[in-house]
């Protein structure tokens, strides 16, 4: 496992560990530099912001002008920046609209209803989404697993345009003094691999918006694939980042896993640390 992990999630989005518990797991795993990158919320990052060797992070759920979905990480931002706050608010509003559309769909199509208290409890989650609704459906006996609940119920709802633009996210992160990074650019843990032609087109669009980094080292990608992505990043003068995409028990990904071959990634390969003014040999 690597000693740096710049992509992980807490229970403030779709992870299972509260930030304080996650901090203990990070330390026990021997990780020296880390970022918490919850989906569309910084609540968890604010809990840990004063921890040594911690980098404030976020993962914005985005869409490009050509309707390609992508996730943009923001690392090392000033959370008080107005542009950044505006992007946070836009993402939160879209996420809540999507939540109510899903709840309405389940009621109209399957006669599944939630109590006021259940809805209130779900809305207390800063980045409420499909996993949380799926868990509640399991609890209520509609499915045997969260994945089954999502496949058979939640994913059938048509939520429309429910993501902020990639341009808005990248501009907000950059305006806030952070580093914008395209997360898992070849596809996330449960996604099919993005064809190279599509990857190149999206990369060009994101670069035009001011993208500054590429998540080359990622738990799903082979060591050969991560090296290829690193070469692409260098050719395009982008900072190189890496993260596991740890979600606790929601995904079978260990902290510090930055490639599928379990090769340790040397800190000097993660050039994003230079942009974030981090000493790569930091204890």
PDB file of C-alpha atoms in Angstrom:
ATOM      1  CA  UNK A   1       0.000   0.000   0.000  1.00  0.00           C
ATOM      2  CA  UNK A   2       1.123   3.546  -0.694  1.00  0.00           C
ATOM      3  CA  UNK A   3       1.789   6.158   1.984  1.00  0.00           C
ATOM      4  CA  UNK A   4      -0.238   8.830   0.173  1.00  0.00           C
ATOM      5  CA  UNK A   5      -3.957   8.620  -0.623  1.00  0.00           C
ATOM      6  CA  UNK A   6      -5.712  11.649  -2.092  1.00  0.00           C
ATOM      7  CA  UNK A   7      -9.163  10.163  -2.764  1.00  0.00           C
ATOM      8  CA  UNK A   8     -11.389   8.708  -0.033  1.00  0.00           C
ATOM      9  CA  UNK A   9     -14.933   9.077   1.271  1.00  0.00           C
ATOM     10  CA  UNK A  10     -16.562   9.307   4.688  1.00  0.00           C
ATOM     11  CA  UNK A  11     -20.125   8.865   5.914  1.00  0.00           C
ATOM     12  CA  UNK A  12     -20.709  12.501   4.951  1.00  0.00           C
ATOM     13  CA  UNK A  13     -21.233  11.161   1.430  1.00  0.00           C
ATOM     14  CA  UNK A  14     -21.303   7.487   0.436  1.00  0.00           C
ATOM     15  CA  UNK A  15     -18.579   6.070   2.667  1.00  0.00           C
ATOM     16  CA  UNK A  16     -19.283   4.224   5.903  1.00  0.00           C
ATOM     17  CA  UNK A  17     -16.716   5.736   8.299  1.00  0.00           C
ATOM     18  CA  UNK A  18     -17.293   9.033  10.116  1.00  0.00           C
ATOM     19  CA  UNK A  19     -14.335  11.409   9.538  1.00  0.00           C
ATOM     20  CA  UNK A  20     -12.858  10.852  13.009  1.00  0.00           C
ATOM     21  CA  UNK A  21     -12.965   7.080  12.552  1.00  0.00           C
ATOM     22  CA  UNK A  22     -11.497   7.389   9.077  1.00  0.00           C
ATOM     23  CA  UNK A  23      -8.605   9.389  10.516  1.00  0.00           C
ATOM     24  CA  UNK A  24      -7.728   6.497  12.838  1.00  0.00           C
ATOM     25  CA  UNK A  25      -7.856   4.019   9.950  1.00  0.00           C
ATOM     26  CA  UNK A  26      -5.596   6.261   7.866  1.00  0.00           C
ATOM     27  CA  UNK A  27      -3.033   6.429  10.639  1.00  0.00           C
ATOM     28  CA  UNK A  28      -3.206   2.683  11.273  1.00  0.00           C
ATOM     29  CA  UNK A  29      -2.625   2.076   7.555  1.00  0.00           C
ATOM     30  CA  UNK A  30       0.590   4.094   7.704  1.00  0.00           C
ATOM     31  CA  UNK A  31      -0.665   6.745   5.291  1.00  0.00           C
ATOM     32  CA  UNK A  32       1.307   9.960   5.755  1.00  0.00           C
ATOM     33  CA  UNK A  33      -0.500  12.426   3.476  1.00  0.00           C
ATOM     34  CA  UNK A  34      -4.207  12.139   2.706  1.00  0.00           C
ATOM     35  CA  UNK A  35      -7.293  13.970   1.470  1.00  0.00           C
ATOM     36  CA  UNK A  36     -10.980  13.461   2.213  1.00  0.00           C
ATOM     37  CA  UNK A  37     -12.940  13.964  -1.022  1.00  0.00           C
ATOM     38  CA  UNK A  38     -16.618  13.454  -0.239  1.00  0.00           C
ATOM     39  CA  UNK A  39     -19.134  13.912  -3.045  1.00  0.00           C
ATOM     40  CA  UNK A  40     -20.347  17.517  -3.382  1.00  0.00           C
ATOM     41  CA  UNK A  41     -19.763  18.374   0.291  1.00  0.00           C
ATOM     42  CA  UNK A  42     -16.888  19.609   2.457  1.00  0.00           C
ATOM     43  CA  UNK A  43     -18.511  18.855   5.825  1.00  0.00           C
ATOM     44  CA  UNK A  44     -16.183  15.954   6.546  1.00  0.00           C
ATOM     45  CA  UNK A  45     -13.122  17.813   5.339  1.00  0.00           C
ATOM     46  CA  UNK A  46     -13.914  20.663   7.731  1.00  0.00           C
ATOM     47  CA  UNK A  47     -13.865  18.193  10.634  1.00  0.00           C
ATOM     48  CA  UNK A  48     -10.298  17.172   9.780  1.00  0.00           C
ATOM     49  CA  UNK A  49      -8.946  20.431   8.339  1.00  0.00           C
ATOM     50  CA  UNK A  50      -6.521  21.064  11.216  1.00  0.00           C
ATOM     51  CA  UNK A  51      -4.987  17.587  11.144  1.00  0.00           C
ATOM     52  CA  UNK A  52      -1.292  17.419  10.175  1.00  0.00           C
ATOM     53  CA  UNK A  53      -0.614  16.334   6.574  1.00  0.00           C
ATOM     54  CA  UNK A  54      -4.306  16.547   5.689  1.00  0.00           C
ATOM     55  CA  UNK A  55      -5.415  18.096   2.388  1.00  0.00           C
ATOM     56  CA  UNK A  56      -8.948  19.482   2.141  1.00  0.00           C
ATOM     57  CA  UNK A  57     -10.754  17.791  -0.713  1.00  0.00           C
ATOM     58  CA  UNK A  58     -14.049  17.388  -2.527  1.00  0.00           C
ATOM     59  CA  UNK A  59     -15.358  15.375  -5.481  1.00  0.00           C
ATOM     60  CA  UNK A  60     -17.810  17.277  -7.642  1.00  0.00           C
ATOM     61  CA  UNK A  61     -20.235  15.236  -9.751  1.00  0.00           C
ATOM     62  CA  UNK A  62     -20.137  16.950 -13.138  1.00  0.00           C
ATOM     63  CA  UNK A  63     -21.206  16.871 -16.754  1.00  0.00           C
ATOM     64  CA  UNK A  64     -19.412  18.261 -19.807  1.00  0.00           C
ATOM     65  CA  UNK A  65     -20.944  20.330 -22.606  1.00  0.00           C
ATOM     66  CA  UNK A  66     -21.098  17.141 -24.681  1.00  0.00           C
ATOM     67  CA  UNK A  67     -23.028  15.330 -21.909  1.00  0.00           C
ATOM     68  CA  UNK A  68     -20.154  13.196 -20.680  1.00  0.00           C
ATOM     69  CA  UNK A  69     -20.315  12.485 -16.965  1.00  0.00           C
ATOM     70  CA  UNK A  70     -17.113  13.095 -15.042  1.00  0.00           C
ATOM     71  CA  UNK A  71     -15.943  13.634 -11.492  1.00  0.00           C
ATOM     72  CA  UNK A  72     -13.686  16.553 -10.637  1.00  0.00           C
ATOM     73  CA  UNK A  73     -11.624  16.504  -7.466  1.00  0.00           C
ATOM     74  CA  UNK A  74     -10.741  19.759  -5.742  1.00  0.00           C
ATOM     75  CA  UNK A  75      -7.686  19.656  -3.479  1.00  0.00           C
ATOM     76  CA  UNK A  76      -6.274  22.353  -1.233  1.00  0.00           C
ATOM     77  CA  UNK A  77      -9.013  24.948  -1.747  1.00  0.00           C
ATOM     78  CA  UNK A  78     -10.018  27.976   0.328  1.00  0.00           C
ATOM     79  CA  UNK A  79     -13.524  26.989   1.392  1.00  0.00           C
ATOM     80  CA  UNK A  80     -14.481  30.636   1.991  1.00  0.00           C
ATOM     81  CA  UNK A  81     -14.006  31.608  -1.652  1.00  0.00           C
ATOM     82  CA  UNK A  82     -17.281  32.889  -3.134  1.00  0.00           C
ATOM     83  CA  UNK A  83     -17.003  31.002  -6.428  1.00  0.00           C
ATOM     84  CA  UNK A  84     -16.328  27.806  -4.527  1.00  0.00           C
ATOM     85  CA  UNK A  85     -19.280  28.392  -2.213  1.00  0.00           C
ATOM     86  CA  UNK A  86     -21.525  29.065  -5.218  1.00  0.00           C
ATOM     87  CA  UNK A  87     -20.502  25.745  -6.791  1.00  0.00           C
ATOM     88  CA  UNK A  88     -21.172  23.936  -3.515  1.00  0.00           C
ATOM     89  CA  UNK A  89     -24.629  25.482  -3.302  1.00  0.00           C
ATOM     90  CA  UNK A  90     -25.436  24.574  -6.917  1.00  0.00           C
ATOM     91  CA  UNK A  91     -24.371  20.977  -6.351  1.00  0.00           C
ATOM     92  CA  UNK A  92     -26.382  20.712  -3.142  1.00  0.00           C
ATOM     93  CA  UNK A  93     -29.534  22.072  -4.788  1.00  0.00           C
ATOM     94  CA  UNK A  94     -29.270  19.637  -7.699  1.00  0.00           C
ATOM     95  CA  UNK A  95     -28.638  16.720  -5.340  1.00  0.00           C
ATOM     96  CA  UNK A  96     -31.730  17.561  -3.273  1.00  0.00           C
ATOM     97  CA  UNK A  97     -33.862  17.941  -6.396  1.00  0.00           C
ATOM     98  CA  UNK A  98     -32.667  14.531  -7.538  1.00  0.00           C
ATOM     99  CA  UNK A  99     -33.432  13.058  -4.116  1.00  0.00           C
ATOM    100  CA  UNK A 100     -37.043  14.249  -4.188  1.00  0.00           C
ATOM    101  CA  UNK A 101     -37.506  13.041  -7.767  1.00  0.00           C
ATOM    102  CA  UNK A 102     -36.341   9.586  -6.713  1.00  0.00           C
ATOM    103  CA  UNK A 103     -38.590   9.539  -3.661  1.00  0.00           C
ATOM    104  CA  UNK A 104     -41.544  10.622  -5.818  1.00  0.00           C
ATOM    105  CA  UNK A 105     -40.773   7.968  -8.413  1.00  0.00           C
ATOM    106  CA  UNK A 106     -40.671   5.187  -5.823  1.00  0.00           C
ATOM    107  CA  UNK A 107     -44.006   6.362  -4.461  1.00  0.00           C
ATOM    108  CA  UNK A 108     -45.754   6.635  -7.834  1.00  0.00           C
ATOM    109  CA  UNK A 109     -44.306   3.559  -9.539  1.00  0.00           C
ATOM    110  CA  UNK A 110     -43.899   1.087  -6.674  1.00  0.00           C
ATOM    111  CA  UNK A 111     -46.138   2.521  -3.926  1.00  0.00           C
ATOM    112  CA  UNK A 112     -43.061   2.717  -1.693  1.00  0.00           C
ATOM    113  CA  UNK A 113     -43.425   5.458   0.880  1.00  0.00           C
ATOM    114  CA  UNK A 114     -41.100   6.834   3.508  1.00  0.00           C
ATOM    115  CA  UNK A 115     -42.117   8.395   6.777  1.00  0.00           C
ATOM    116  CA  UNK A 116     -41.394  12.066   7.457  1.00  0.00           C
ATOM    117  CA  UNK A 117     -38.764  10.951   9.968  1.00  0.00           C
ATOM    118  CA  UNK A 118     -37.055   8.682   7.441  1.00  0.00           C
ATOM    119  CA  UNK A 119     -36.893  11.514   4.901  1.00  0.00           C
ATOM    120  CA  UNK A 120     -35.639  13.928   7.548  1.00  0.00           C
ATOM    121  CA  UNK A 121     -32.906  11.468   8.564  1.00  0.00           C
ATOM    122  CA  UNK A 122     -31.818  11.010   4.954  1.00  0.00           C
ATOM    123  CA  UNK A 123     -31.632  14.765   4.396  1.00  0.00           C
ATOM    124  CA  UNK A 124     -29.306  15.089   7.396  1.00  0.00           C
ATOM    125  CA  UNK A 125     -26.670  13.320   5.295  1.00  0.00           C
ATOM    126  CA  UNK A 126     -24.716  16.177   3.633  1.00  0.00           C
ATOM    127  CA  UNK A 127     -24.429  14.347   0.304  1.00  0.00           C
ATOM    128  CA  UNK A 128     -27.496  12.114   0.265  1.00  0.00           C
ATOM    129  CA  UNK A 129     -27.726   9.833  -2.758  1.00  0.00           C
ATOM    130  CA  UNK A 130     -28.529   6.429  -4.205  1.00  0.00           C
ATOM    131  CA  UNK A 131     -26.625   4.350  -1.613  1.00  0.00           C
ATOM    132  CA  UNK A 132     -28.563   5.905   1.267  1.00  0.00           C
ATOM    133  CA  UNK A 133     -31.948   5.348  -0.370  1.00  0.00           C
ATOM    134  CA  UNK A 134     -30.845   1.825  -1.259  1.00  0.00           C
ATOM    135  CA  UNK A 135     -29.879   1.077   2.337  1.00  0.00           C
ATOM    136  CA  UNK A 136     -33.291   2.235   3.538  1.00  0.00           C
ATOM    137  CA  UNK A 137     -35.047   0.051   0.957  1.00  0.00           C
ATOM    138  CA  UNK A 138     -33.104  -2.947   2.280  1.00  0.00           C
ATOM    139  CA  UNK A 139     -34.049  -2.023   5.831  1.00  0.00           C
ATOM    140  CA  UNK A 140     -37.708  -1.846   4.806  1.00  0.00           C
ATOM    141  CA  UNK A 141     -37.518  -5.274   3.169  1.00  0.00           C
ATOM    142  CA  UNK A 142     -37.747  -4.326  -0.518  1.00  0.00           C
ATOM    143  CA  UNK A 143     -34.357  -5.825  -1.433  1.00  0.00           C
ATOM    144  CA  UNK A 144     -31.689  -8.121  -0.033  1.00  0.00           C
ATOM    145  CA  UNK A 145     -28.787  -5.786  -0.728  1.00  0.00           C
ATOM    146  CA  UNK A 146     -28.108  -2.154  -1.492  1.00  0.00           C
ATOM    147  CA  UNK A 147     -26.948  -3.043  -4.999  1.00  0.00           C
ATOM    148  CA  UNK A 148     -30.186  -4.920  -5.642  1.00  0.00           C
ATOM    149  CA  UNK A 149     -32.241  -2.007  -4.316  1.00  0.00           C
ATOM    150  CA  UNK A 150     -30.417   0.454  -6.564  1.00  0.00           C
ATOM    151  CA  UNK A 151     -30.659  -1.745  -9.669  1.00  0.00           C
ATOM    152  CA  UNK A 152     -34.305  -2.719  -9.234  1.00  0.00           C
ATOM    153  CA  UNK A 153     -35.722   0.525  -7.891  1.00  0.00           C
ATOM    154  CA  UNK A 154     -33.579   3.650  -7.543  1.00  0.00           C
ATOM    155  CA  UNK A 155     -31.805   3.558 -10.910  1.00  0.00           C
ATOM    156  CA  UNK A 156     -35.122   3.263 -12.748  1.00  0.00           C
ATOM    157  CA  UNK A 157     -35.971   6.855 -11.828  1.00  0.00           C
ATOM    158  CA  UNK A 158     -35.207   9.423 -14.542  1.00  0.00           C
ATOM    159  CA  UNK A 159     -33.596  12.344 -12.754  1.00  0.00           C
ATOM    160  CA  UNK A 160     -32.664  14.486 -15.748  1.00  0.00           C
ATOM    161  CA  UNK A 161     -29.706  16.865 -15.616  1.00  0.00           C
ATOM    162  CA  UNK A 162     -28.601  16.476 -12.017  1.00  0.00           C
ATOM    163  CA  UNK A 163     -24.919  17.461 -12.123  1.00  0.00           C
ATOM    164  CA  UNK A 164     -23.154  20.810 -12.201  1.00  0.00           C
ATOM    165  CA  UNK A 165     -21.105  21.667 -15.260  1.00  0.00           C
ATOM    166  CA  UNK A 166     -17.478  20.605 -15.287  1.00  0.00           C
ATOM    167  CA  UNK A 167     -16.595  24.165 -16.244  1.00  0.00           C
ATOM    168  CA  UNK A 168     -18.262  25.533 -13.100  1.00  0.00           C
ATOM    169  CA  UNK A 169     -16.501  23.026 -10.849  1.00  0.00           C
ATOM    170  CA  UNK A 170     -13.049  23.556 -12.342  1.00  0.00           C
ATOM    171  CA  UNK A 171     -13.339  27.344 -12.307  1.00  0.00           C
ATOM    172  CA  UNK A 172     -14.575  27.298  -8.694  1.00  0.00           C
ATOM    173  CA  UNK A 173     -11.723  25.081  -7.487  1.00  0.00           C
ATOM    174  CA  UNK A 174      -9.095  27.088  -9.328  1.00  0.00           C
ATOM    175  CA  UNK A 175     -10.584  30.370  -8.108  1.00  0.00           C
ATOM    176  CA  UNK A 176     -10.360  29.062  -4.543  1.00  0.00           C
ATOM    177  CA  UNK A 177      -6.637  28.414  -4.917  1.00  0.00           C
ATOM    178  CA  UNK A 178      -7.106  24.665  -5.182  1.00  0.00           C
ATOM    179  CA  UNK A 179      -5.973  22.115  -7.742  1.00  0.00           C
ATOM    180  CA  UNK A 180      -8.673  20.701 -10.023  1.00  0.00           C
ATOM    181  CA  UNK A 181      -8.171  17.038 -10.917  1.00  0.00           C
ATOM    182  CA  UNK A 182     -10.100  14.702 -13.223  1.00  0.00           C
ATOM    183  CA  UNK A 183     -10.906  11.716 -10.987  1.00  0.00           C
ATOM    184  CA  UNK A 184     -10.621   8.116 -12.312  1.00  0.00           C
ATOM    185  CA  UNK A 185     -10.537   9.403 -15.909  1.00  0.00           C
ATOM    186  CA  UNK A 186     -10.845   5.946 -17.492  1.00  0.00           C
ATOM    187  CA  UNK A 187     -13.873   5.070 -15.364  1.00  0.00           C
ATOM    188  CA  UNK A 188     -14.581   4.474 -11.701  1.00  0.00           C
ATOM    189  CA  UNK A 189     -14.626   1.205  -9.790  1.00  0.00           C
ATOM    190  CA  UNK A 190     -17.980   0.043 -11.207  1.00  0.00           C
ATOM    191  CA  UNK A 191     -17.752   1.690 -14.640  1.00  0.00           C
ATOM    192  CA  UNK A 192     -16.702   0.207 -17.993  1.00  0.00           C
ATOM    193  CA  UNK A 193     -13.382   1.533 -19.239  1.00  0.00           C
ATOM    194  CA  UNK A 194     -13.692   4.748 -21.218  1.00  0.00           C
ATOM    195  CA  UNK A 195     -12.477   4.332 -24.828  1.00  0.00           C
ATOM    196  CA  UNK A 196      -9.302   6.280 -25.563  1.00  0.00           C
ATOM    197  CA  UNK A 197     -10.951   8.491 -28.187  1.00  0.00           C
ATOM    198  CA  UNK A 198     -13.617   9.601 -25.691  1.00  0.00           C
ATOM    199  CA  UNK A 199     -10.968  10.058 -23.008  1.00  0.00           C
ATOM    200  CA  UNK A 200      -8.968  12.357 -25.292  1.00  0.00           C
ATOM    201  CA  UNK A 201     -12.022  14.430 -26.240  1.00  0.00           C
ATOM    202  CA  UNK A 202     -13.086  14.915 -22.620  1.00  0.00           C
ATOM    203  CA  UNK A 203      -9.531  15.707 -21.578  1.00  0.00           C
ATOM    204  CA  UNK A 204      -9.260  18.433 -24.219  1.00  0.00           C
ATOM    205  CA  UNK A 205     -12.553  19.959 -23.065  1.00  0.00           C
ATOM    206  CA  UNK A 206     -11.576  19.895 -19.389  1.00  0.00           C
ATOM    207  CA  UNK A 207      -8.183  21.406 -20.180  1.00  0.00           C
ATOM    208  CA  UNK A 208      -9.946  24.266 -21.947  1.00  0.00           C
ATOM    209  CA  UNK A 209     -11.786  24.963 -18.695  1.00  0.00           C
ATOM    210  CA  UNK A 210      -8.512  25.101 -16.779  1.00  0.00           C
ATOM    211  CA  UNK A 211      -8.088  21.524 -15.485  1.00  0.00           C
ATOM    212  CA  UNK A 212      -4.800  21.260 -13.605  1.00  0.00           C
ATOM    213  CA  UNK A 213      -4.426  17.590 -12.722  1.00  0.00           C
ATOM    214  CA  UNK A 214      -5.161  13.973 -13.642  1.00  0.00           C
ATOM    215  CA  UNK A 215      -5.775  11.102 -11.226  1.00  0.00           C
ATOM    216  CA  UNK A 216      -3.353   8.652 -12.835  1.00  0.00           C
ATOM    217  CA  UNK A 217      -2.857   6.268  -9.932  1.00  0.00           C
ATOM    218  CA  UNK A 218      -6.163   4.625  -8.991  1.00  0.00           C
ATOM    219  CA  UNK A 219      -7.154   1.392  -7.276  1.00  0.00           C
ATOM    220  CA  UNK A 220      -8.918  -0.113 -10.311  1.00  0.00           C
ATOM    221  CA  UNK A 221      -6.171   0.535 -12.880  1.00  0.00           C
ATOM    222  CA  UNK A 222      -3.244  -1.790 -13.580  1.00  0.00           C
ATOM    223  CA  UNK A 223       0.260  -0.500 -12.975  1.00  0.00           C
ATOM    224  CA  UNK A 224       0.789  -0.380 -16.763  1.00  0.00           C
ATOM    225  CA  UNK A 225      -2.384   1.692 -17.200  1.00  0.00           C
ATOM    226  CA  UNK A 226      -1.396   4.108 -14.419  1.00  0.00           C
ATOM    227  CA  UNK A 227       1.983   4.650 -16.055  1.00  0.00           C
ATOM    228  CA  UNK A 228       0.263   5.365 -19.388  1.00  0.00           C
ATOM    229  CA  UNK A 229      -1.976   7.948 -17.722  1.00  0.00           C
ATOM    230  CA  UNK A 230       1.039   9.526 -16.037  1.00  0.00           C
ATOM    231  CA  UNK A 231       2.685   9.910 -19.455  1.00  0.00           C
ATOM    232  CA  UNK A 232      -0.497  11.567 -20.765  1.00  0.00           C
ATOM    233  CA  UNK A 233      -0.480  13.940 -17.789  1.00  0.00           C
ATOM    234  CA  UNK A 234       3.144  14.868 -18.376  1.00  0.00           C
ATOM    235  CA  UNK A 235       2.550  15.391 -22.102  1.00  0.00           C
ATOM    236  CA  UNK A 236      -0.321  17.748 -21.257  1.00  0.00           C
ATOM    237  CA  UNK A 237       1.528  19.542 -18.449  1.00  0.00           C
ATOM    238  CA  UNK A 238      -0.955  18.327 -15.827  1.00  0.00           C
ATOM    239  CA  UNK A 239      -0.170  17.458 -12.230  1.00  0.00           C
ATOM    240  CA  UNK A 240      -0.277  13.753 -11.377  1.00  0.00           C
ATOM    241  CA  UNK A 241      -2.528  12.646  -8.508  1.00  0.00           C
ATOM    242  CA  UNK A 242      -3.465   9.310  -7.008  1.00  0.00           C
ATOM    243  CA  UNK A 243      -6.058   7.847  -4.683  1.00  0.00           C
ATOM    244  CA  UNK A 244      -7.800   4.653  -3.681  1.00  0.00           C
ATOM    245  CA  UNK A 245     -11.445   5.841  -3.758  1.00  0.00           C
ATOM    246  CA  UNK A 246     -11.930   4.182  -0.382  1.00  0.00           C
ATOM    247  CA  UNK A 247     -15.587   3.941   0.716  1.00  0.00           C
ATOM    248  CA  UNK A 248     -15.390   1.779   3.841  1.00  0.00           C
ATOM    249  CA  UNK A 249     -17.578  -1.318   3.611  1.00  0.00           C
ATOM    250  CA  UNK A 250     -19.505   0.145   0.646  1.00  0.00           C
ATOM    251  CA  UNK A 251     -16.675  -0.886  -1.705  1.00  0.00           C
ATOM    252  CA  UNK A 252     -13.957  -3.502  -1.373  1.00  0.00           C
ATOM    253  CA  UNK A 253     -11.087  -1.047  -1.762  1.00  0.00           C
ATOM    254  CA  UNK A 254      -8.386  -0.730   0.937  1.00  0.00           C
ATOM    255  CA  UNK A 255      -6.856   2.582   1.902  1.00  0.00           C
ATOM    256  CA  UNK A 256      -3.624   3.367   0.101  1.00  0.00           C
ATOM    257  CA  UNK A 257      -4.298   1.127  -2.902  1.00  0.00           C
ATOM    258  CA  UNK A 258      -3.255   3.197  -5.906  1.00  0.00           C
ATOM    259  CA  UNK A 259      -3.251   0.469  -8.586  1.00  0.00           C
ATOM    260  CA  UNK A 260      -4.800  -2.961  -9.065  1.00  0.00           C
ATOM    261  CA  UNK A 261      -1.405  -4.695  -8.903  1.00  0.00           C
ATOM    262  CA  UNK A 262      -0.800  -3.397  -5.357  1.00  0.00           C
ATOM    263  CA  UNK A 263       2.485  -1.787  -6.358  1.00  0.00           C
ATOM    264  CA  UNK A 264       3.577   0.910  -3.915  1.00  0.00           C
ATOM    265  CA  UNK A 265       3.586   4.321  -5.599  1.00  0.00           C
ATOM    266  CA  UNK A 266       6.601   6.420  -4.689  1.00  0.00           C
ATOM    267  CA  UNK A 267       5.658   9.884  -3.369  1.00  0.00           C
ATOM    268  CA  UNK A 268       7.834  11.647  -5.949  1.00  0.00           C
ATOM    269  CA  UNK A 269       5.583  10.314  -8.717  1.00  0.00           C
ATOM    270  CA  UNK A 270       2.655  12.350  -7.377  1.00  0.00           C
ATOM    271  CA  UNK A 271       3.609  15.755  -8.726  1.00  0.00           C
ATOM    272  CA  UNK A 272       0.395  17.271  -7.370  1.00  0.00           C
ATOM    273  CA  UNK A 273       2.125  17.451  -3.993  1.00  0.00           C
ATOM    274  CA  UNK A 274       4.415  20.108  -5.466  1.00  0.00           C
ATOM    275  CA  UNK A 275       1.382  22.178  -6.453  1.00  0.00           C
ATOM    276  CA  UNK A 276      -0.011  21.751  -2.940  1.00  0.00           C
ATOM    277  CA  UNK A 277       3.353  22.688  -1.359  1.00  0.00           C
ATOM    278  CA  UNK A 278       3.655  19.370   0.427  1.00  0.00           C
ATOM    279  CA  UNK A 279       6.970  17.799   1.377  1.00  0.00           C
ATOM    280  CA  UNK A 280       6.786  14.320  -0.155  1.00  0.00           C
ATOM    281  CA  UNK A 281       8.969  12.890   2.561  1.00  0.00           C
ATOM    282  CA  UNK A 282       6.743  14.318   5.300  1.00  0.00           C
ATOM    283  CA  UNK A 283       6.055  12.240   8.405  1.00  0.00           C
TER     284      UNK A 283
END
